[in-house]
Coordinates of C-alpha atoms and ligand atoms in Angstrom, one line a residue:
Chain A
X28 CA 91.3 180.8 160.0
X29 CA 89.3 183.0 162.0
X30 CA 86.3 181.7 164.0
X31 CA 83.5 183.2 162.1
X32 CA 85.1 181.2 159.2
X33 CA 85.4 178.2 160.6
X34 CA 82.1 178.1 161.7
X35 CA 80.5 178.7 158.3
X36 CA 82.6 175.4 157.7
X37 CA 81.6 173.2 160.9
X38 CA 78.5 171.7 158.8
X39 CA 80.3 170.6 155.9
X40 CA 83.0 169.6 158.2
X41 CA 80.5 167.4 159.3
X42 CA 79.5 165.9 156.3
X43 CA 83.1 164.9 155.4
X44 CA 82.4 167.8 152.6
X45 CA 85.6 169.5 152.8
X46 CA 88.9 169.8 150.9
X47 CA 91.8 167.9 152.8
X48 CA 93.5 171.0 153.7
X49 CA 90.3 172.6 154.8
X50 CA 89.7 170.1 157.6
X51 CA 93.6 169.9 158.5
X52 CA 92.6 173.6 159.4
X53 CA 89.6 173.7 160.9
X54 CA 90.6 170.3 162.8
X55 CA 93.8 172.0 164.2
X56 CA 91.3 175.5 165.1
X57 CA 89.0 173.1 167.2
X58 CA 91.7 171.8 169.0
X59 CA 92.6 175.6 170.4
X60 CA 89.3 177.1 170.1
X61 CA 86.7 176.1 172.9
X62 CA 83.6 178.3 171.7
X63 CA 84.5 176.4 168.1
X64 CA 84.7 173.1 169.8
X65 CA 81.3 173.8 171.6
X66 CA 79.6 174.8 168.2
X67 CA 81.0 171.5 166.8
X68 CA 80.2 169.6 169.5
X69 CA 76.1 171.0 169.2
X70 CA 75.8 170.4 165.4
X71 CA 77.4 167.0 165.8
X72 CA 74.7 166.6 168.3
X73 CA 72.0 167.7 166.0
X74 CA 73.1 165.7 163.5
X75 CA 72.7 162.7 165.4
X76 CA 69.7 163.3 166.7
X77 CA 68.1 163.1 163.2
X78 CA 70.1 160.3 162.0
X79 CA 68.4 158.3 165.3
X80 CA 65.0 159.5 164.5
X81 CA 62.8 156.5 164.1
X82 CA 61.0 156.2 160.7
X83 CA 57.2 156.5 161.1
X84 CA 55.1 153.9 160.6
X85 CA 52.3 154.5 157.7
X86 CA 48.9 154.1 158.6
X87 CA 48.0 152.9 155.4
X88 CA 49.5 150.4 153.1
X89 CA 51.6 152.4 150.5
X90 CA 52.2 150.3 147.3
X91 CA 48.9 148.1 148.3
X92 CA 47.1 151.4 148.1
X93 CA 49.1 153.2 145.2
X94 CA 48.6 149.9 143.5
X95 CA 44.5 149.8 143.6
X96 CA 44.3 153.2 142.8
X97 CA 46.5 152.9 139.6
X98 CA 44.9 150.1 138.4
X99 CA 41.3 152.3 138.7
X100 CA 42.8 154.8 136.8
X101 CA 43.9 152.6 134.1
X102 CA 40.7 151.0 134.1
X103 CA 38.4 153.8 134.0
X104 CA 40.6 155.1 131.5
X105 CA 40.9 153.8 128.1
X106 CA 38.9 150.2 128.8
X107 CA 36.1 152.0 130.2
X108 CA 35.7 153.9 127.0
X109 CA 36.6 151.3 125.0
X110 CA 33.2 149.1 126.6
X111 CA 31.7 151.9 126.0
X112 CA 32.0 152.5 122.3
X113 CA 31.9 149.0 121.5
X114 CA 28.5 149.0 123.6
X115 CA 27.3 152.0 121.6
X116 CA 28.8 150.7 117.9
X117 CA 26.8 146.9 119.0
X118 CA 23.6 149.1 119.8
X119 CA 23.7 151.1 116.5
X120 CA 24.1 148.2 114.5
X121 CA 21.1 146.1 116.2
X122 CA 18.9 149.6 115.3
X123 CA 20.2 149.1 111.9
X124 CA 19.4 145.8 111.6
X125 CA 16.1 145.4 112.9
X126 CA 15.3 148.0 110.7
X127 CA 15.9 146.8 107.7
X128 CA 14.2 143.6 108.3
X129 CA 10.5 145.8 109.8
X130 CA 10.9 148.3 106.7
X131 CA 12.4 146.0 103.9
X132 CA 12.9 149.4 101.4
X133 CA 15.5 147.9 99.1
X134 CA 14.5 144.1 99.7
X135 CA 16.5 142.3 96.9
X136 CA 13.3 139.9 96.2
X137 CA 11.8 142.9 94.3
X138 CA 14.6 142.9 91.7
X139 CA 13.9 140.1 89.7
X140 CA 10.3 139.5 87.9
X141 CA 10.9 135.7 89.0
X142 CA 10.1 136.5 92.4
X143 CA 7.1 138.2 92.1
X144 CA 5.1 135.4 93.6
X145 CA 6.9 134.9 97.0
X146 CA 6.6 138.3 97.4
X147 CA 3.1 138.4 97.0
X148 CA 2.9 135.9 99.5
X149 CA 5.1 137.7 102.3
X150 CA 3.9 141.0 101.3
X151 CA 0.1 141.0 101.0
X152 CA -0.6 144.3 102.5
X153 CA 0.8 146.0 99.3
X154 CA -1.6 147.2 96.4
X155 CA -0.9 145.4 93.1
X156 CA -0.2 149.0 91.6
X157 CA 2.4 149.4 94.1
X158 CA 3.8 146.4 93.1
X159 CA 3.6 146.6 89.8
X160 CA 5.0 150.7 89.4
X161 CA 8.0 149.5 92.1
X162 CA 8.4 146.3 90.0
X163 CA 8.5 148.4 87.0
X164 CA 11.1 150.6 88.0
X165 CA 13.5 148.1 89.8
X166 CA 13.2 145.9 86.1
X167 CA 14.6 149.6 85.4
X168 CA 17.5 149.6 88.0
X169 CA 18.1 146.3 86.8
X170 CA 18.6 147.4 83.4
X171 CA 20.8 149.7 84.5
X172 CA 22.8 147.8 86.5
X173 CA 23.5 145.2 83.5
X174 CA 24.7 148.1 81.0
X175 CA 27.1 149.3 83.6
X176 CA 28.3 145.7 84.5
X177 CA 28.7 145.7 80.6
X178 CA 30.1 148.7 80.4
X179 CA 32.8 148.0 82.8
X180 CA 33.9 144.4 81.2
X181 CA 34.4 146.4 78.0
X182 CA 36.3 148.9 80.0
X183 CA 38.2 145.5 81.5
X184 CA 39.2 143.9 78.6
X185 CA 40.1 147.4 77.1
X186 CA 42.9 147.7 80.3
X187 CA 43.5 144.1 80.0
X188 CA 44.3 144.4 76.2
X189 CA 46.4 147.5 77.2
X190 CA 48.3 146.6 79.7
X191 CA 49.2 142.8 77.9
X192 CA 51.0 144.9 75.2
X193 CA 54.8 144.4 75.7
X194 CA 56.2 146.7 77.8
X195 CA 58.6 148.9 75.0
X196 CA 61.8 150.7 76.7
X197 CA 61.3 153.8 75.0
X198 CA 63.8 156.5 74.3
X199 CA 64.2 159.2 76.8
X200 CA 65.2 161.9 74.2
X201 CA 68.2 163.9 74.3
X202 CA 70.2 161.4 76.3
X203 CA 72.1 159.1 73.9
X204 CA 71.7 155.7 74.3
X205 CA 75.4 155.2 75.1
X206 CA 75.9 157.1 77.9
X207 CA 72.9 155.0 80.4
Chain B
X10 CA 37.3 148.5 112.9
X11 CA 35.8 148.4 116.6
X12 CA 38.3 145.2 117.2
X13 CA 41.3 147.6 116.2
X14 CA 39.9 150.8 118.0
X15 CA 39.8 148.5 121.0
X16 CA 43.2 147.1 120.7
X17 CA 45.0 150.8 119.9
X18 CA 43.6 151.9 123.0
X19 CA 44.5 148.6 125.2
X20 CA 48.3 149.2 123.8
X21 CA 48.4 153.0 125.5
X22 CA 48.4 151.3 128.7
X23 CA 51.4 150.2 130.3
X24 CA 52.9 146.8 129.7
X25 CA 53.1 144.4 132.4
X26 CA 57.0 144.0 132.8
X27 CA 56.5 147.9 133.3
X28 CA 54.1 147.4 135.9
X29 CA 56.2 144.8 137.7
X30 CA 59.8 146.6 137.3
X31 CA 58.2 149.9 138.8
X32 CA 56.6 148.2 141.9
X33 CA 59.8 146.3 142.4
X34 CA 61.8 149.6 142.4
X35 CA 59.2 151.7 145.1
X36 CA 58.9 148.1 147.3
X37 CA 62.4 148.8 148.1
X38 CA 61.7 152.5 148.5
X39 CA 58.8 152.7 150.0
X40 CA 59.8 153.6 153.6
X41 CA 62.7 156.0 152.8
X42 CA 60.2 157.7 150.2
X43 CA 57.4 157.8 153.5
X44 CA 60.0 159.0 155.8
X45 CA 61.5 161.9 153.6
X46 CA 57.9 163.1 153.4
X47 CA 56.8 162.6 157.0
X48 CA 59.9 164.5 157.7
X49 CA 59.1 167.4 155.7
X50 CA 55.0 167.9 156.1
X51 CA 54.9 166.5 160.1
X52 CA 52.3 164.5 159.7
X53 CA 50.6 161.3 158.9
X54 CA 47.8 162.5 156.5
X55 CA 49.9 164.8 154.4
X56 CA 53.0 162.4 154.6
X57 CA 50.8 159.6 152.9
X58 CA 48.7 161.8 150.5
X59 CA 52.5 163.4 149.0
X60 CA 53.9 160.2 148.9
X61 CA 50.8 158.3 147.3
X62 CA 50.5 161.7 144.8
X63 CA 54.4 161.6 144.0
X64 CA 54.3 157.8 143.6
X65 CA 51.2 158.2 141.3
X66 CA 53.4 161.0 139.1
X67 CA 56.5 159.0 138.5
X68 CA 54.1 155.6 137.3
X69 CA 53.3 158.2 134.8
X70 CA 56.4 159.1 133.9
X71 CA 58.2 155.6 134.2
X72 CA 58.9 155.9 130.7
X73 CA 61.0 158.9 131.0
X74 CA 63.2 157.6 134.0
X75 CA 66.3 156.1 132.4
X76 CA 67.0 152.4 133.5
X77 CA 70.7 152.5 135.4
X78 CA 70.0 155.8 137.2
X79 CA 69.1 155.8 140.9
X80 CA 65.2 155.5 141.2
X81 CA 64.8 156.9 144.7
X82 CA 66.5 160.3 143.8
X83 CA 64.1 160.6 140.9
X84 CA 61.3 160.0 143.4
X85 CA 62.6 162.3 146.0
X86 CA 62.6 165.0 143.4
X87 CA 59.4 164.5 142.8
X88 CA 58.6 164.1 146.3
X89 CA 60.3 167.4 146.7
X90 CA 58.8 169.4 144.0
X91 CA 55.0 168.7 145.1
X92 CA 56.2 169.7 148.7
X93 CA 57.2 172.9 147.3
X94 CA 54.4 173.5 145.2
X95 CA 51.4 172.0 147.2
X96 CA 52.4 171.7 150.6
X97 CA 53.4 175.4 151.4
X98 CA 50.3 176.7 150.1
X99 CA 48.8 175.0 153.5
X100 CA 51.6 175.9 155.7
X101 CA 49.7 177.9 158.8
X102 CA 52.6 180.2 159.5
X103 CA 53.7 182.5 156.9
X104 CA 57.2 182.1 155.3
X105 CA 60.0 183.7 157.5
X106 CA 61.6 186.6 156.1
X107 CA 64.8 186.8 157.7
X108 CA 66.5 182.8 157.9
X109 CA 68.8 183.3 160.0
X110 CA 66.4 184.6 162.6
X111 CA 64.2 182.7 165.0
X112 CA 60.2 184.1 164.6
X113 CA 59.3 186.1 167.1
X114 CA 57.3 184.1 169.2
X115 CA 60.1 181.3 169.8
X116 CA 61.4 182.5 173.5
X117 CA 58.1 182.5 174.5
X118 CA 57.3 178.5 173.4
X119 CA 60.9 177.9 175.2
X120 CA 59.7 176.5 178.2
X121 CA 56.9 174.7 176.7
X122 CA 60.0 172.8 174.7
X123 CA 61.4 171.5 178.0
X124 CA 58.2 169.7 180.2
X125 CA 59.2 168.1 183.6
X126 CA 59.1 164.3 182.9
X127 CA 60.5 163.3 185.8
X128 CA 57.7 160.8 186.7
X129 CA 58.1 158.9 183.7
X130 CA 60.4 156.3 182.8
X131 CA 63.4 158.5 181.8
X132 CA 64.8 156.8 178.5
X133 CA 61.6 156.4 176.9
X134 CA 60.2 160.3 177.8
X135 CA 63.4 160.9 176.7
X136 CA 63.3 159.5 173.2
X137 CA 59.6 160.0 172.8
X138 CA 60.3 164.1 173.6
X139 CA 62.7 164.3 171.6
X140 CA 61.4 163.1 168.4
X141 CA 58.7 165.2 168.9
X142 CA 60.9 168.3 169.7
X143 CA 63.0 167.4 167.1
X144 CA 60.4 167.0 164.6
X145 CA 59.0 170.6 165.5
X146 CA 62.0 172.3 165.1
X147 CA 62.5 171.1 161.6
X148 CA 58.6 172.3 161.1
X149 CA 60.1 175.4 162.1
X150 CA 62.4 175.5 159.2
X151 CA 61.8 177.1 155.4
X152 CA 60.9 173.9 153.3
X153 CA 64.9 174.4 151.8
X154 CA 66.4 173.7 154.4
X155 CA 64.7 171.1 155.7
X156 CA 64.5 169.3 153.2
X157 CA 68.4 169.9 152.7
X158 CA 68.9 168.8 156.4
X159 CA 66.8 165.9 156.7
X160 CA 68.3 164.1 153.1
X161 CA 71.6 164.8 154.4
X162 CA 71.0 163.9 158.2
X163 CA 68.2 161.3 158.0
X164 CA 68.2 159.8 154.6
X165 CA 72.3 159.9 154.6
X166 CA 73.0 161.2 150.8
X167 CA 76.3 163.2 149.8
X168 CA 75.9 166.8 149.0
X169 CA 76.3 165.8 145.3
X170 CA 73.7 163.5 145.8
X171 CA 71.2 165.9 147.0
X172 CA 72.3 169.2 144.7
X173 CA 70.8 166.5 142.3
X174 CA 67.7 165.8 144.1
X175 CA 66.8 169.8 144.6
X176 CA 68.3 170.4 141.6
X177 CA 70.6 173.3 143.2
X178 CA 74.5 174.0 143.0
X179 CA 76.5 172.2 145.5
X180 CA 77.6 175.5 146.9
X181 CA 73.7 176.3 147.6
X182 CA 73.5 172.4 149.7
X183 CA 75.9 173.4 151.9
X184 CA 74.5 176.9 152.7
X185 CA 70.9 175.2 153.8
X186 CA 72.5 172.5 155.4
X187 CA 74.8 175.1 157.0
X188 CA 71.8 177.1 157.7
X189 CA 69.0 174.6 158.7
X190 CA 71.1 173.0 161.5
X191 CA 72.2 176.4 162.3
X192 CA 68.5 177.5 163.5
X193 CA 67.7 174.0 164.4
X194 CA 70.9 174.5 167.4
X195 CA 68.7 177.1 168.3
X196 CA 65.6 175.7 168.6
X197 CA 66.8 172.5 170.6
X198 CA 69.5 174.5 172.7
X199 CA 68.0 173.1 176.3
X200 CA 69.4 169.0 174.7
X201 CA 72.5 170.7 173.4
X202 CA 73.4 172.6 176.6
X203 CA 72.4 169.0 178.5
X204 CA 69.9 171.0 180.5
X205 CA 67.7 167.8 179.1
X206 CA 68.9 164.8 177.3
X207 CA 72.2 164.0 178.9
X208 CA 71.3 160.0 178.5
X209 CA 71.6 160.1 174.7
Ligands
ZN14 ZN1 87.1 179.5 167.2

């Protein structure tokens, strides 16, 4: 081994990097070779050096600080929003309500002719004709709303009669009854 | 509907045991993970800002890191990687061409590098110099090679070990190790030569 050789190795000689036979070489070069020994000698040097170096302090407190931050970040994340869109759902549905009890459109009293008086008495500002052509038609939607529910029974006991019927294994065709 | 919204949101963030495992893992990290950084920006204020920022990327990706491997060499990797990417982009001097040669102006900062501190208490000057010296010279380095130099000389790990954390060939390692402390005999030849710092 030549000097320029073993001095591309000193580093890893180092380290401990080396094959066996490597540093049998390069141990038995250093032991004849001054300039090589010198060159070892500085890296060796350097290498302790930064192994001495004392670790600096930080001036802040890492994982206390990492810590605070993350949890922000977590919370302005999805809880944050999550507030927020409860907050907005609760505000919508207040609107909603208060609504429907200031402009009672579809006020189930209405419905039934039986109620006529107490909604008189709640809802004076109306004019009897008002009354009377809403009344009218709601005795209408009423109407309807009993044919339908009739309707649908028929429909019900139709399915119901269906469906009770004994449940018949049918042929598949083509497939004798011996071979399944 | 809201209550279930609420609760599929809630279940994206991590779980507590999570929490706990991964502040366990960087307590005992911590001042390696500091260190590594200090080392390779040379300074307090970008030193904490990589290591809060790496910290900060691998509690995102705690999911991904596989329970049984080593935790610090996924966080030096990561410590690594944002050096590379974010912390070059502020480096004052511009990348040296030729690696094996010192920039120009370094015989003329040579007898800055060696002050008279004869009038000071000689061990402490000493010490004190020489970190600061010592720390330079590194500065002086490309980011590879530091970074190469300063696993291997101050954190201690094998050249497998840190092939894996730059995620190079082992072959590459021990060129910028080679290399690194090649330019760094250079720069600190006046404590080599025991011109200064017989007394280590
Ligand atoms: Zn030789």
């Amino acid at each position: 081994m030549n000097c320029h050789r073993v001095q591309s190795l000193l580093s890893a000689y180092l380290d401990q990097e080396l094959s066996p036979e490597e540093r049998r070489l390069i141990r038995s070069h250093l032991f004849n070779c001054a300039v090589c020994a010198q060159c070892f000698e500085e890296l060796s040097r350097i290498k302790k050096y930064l192994g001495s170096l004392e670790p600096p302090q930080p001036q802040i407190n890492l994982v206390d600080n990492f810590l605070s931050f993350k949890l922000h970040v977590v919370e302005t994340n999805p809880w944050v929003w999550a507030k927020r869109l409860a907050l907005t759902a609760a505000c919508v549905f207040l609107f909603l309500l208060t609504s429907v009890y200031l402009f009672p459109v579809n006020d189930p009293h209405r419905k039934i002719a039986g109620h006529e008086v107490e909604y008189r008495q709640f809802h004076e500002q109306f004019t009897p004709y008002q009354l009377v052509s809403e009344q009218s038609s709601n005795v209408n939607l009423f109407l309807q709303e009993e044919e339908a529910e009739e309707k649908s029974n028929q429909n019900k006991k139709k399915d119901h009669f269906y469906l009770s019927l004994p449940q018949h294994k049918t042929l598949i065709p083509g497939i004798p009854v011996s071979s399944r | 509907m809201l209550q279930s919204e609420t609760l599929s949101l809630v279940r994206t963030a991590p779980t507590p045991d999570v929490l706990e495992e991964f502040e366990k893992q960087v307590k005992t990290y911590e001042k390696a993970f500091y260190h590594f950084a200090y080392r390779l920006t040379g300074n307090h204020d970008d030193a904490e800002d990589l290591t809060q920022e790496a910290l900060l990327k691998a509690y995102r990706a705690f999911h991904r890191f596989k329970a049984g491997t080593a935790f610090d060499r996924w966080v030096y990797q990561i410590i690594y990687r944002l050096f590379i990417d974010q912390y070059r982009k502020k480096r004052r001097r511009p990348f040296v061409a030729s690696l094996d040669e010192a920039p120009p102006h370094l015989d003329q900062e040579k007898p800055k590098d060696v002050p008279d501190h004869s009038k000071l208490p000689e061990d402490y000057a000493l010490r004190y110099e020489l970190g600061e010296t010592i720390q330079k010279a590194l500065l002086r380095l490309p980011e590879e090679f530091r970074a190469a130099v300063v696993l291997c000389d101050v954190q201690g790990f094998s050249y497998e070990e840190i092939s894996n954390i730059l995620q190079c060939s082992l072959g590459t390692v021990r060129s910028r190790i080679h290399r690194g402390r090649r330019q760094l005999r250079e720069y600190l030849h006046p404590y080599l030569n025991g011109e200064r710092g017989k007394k280590q």
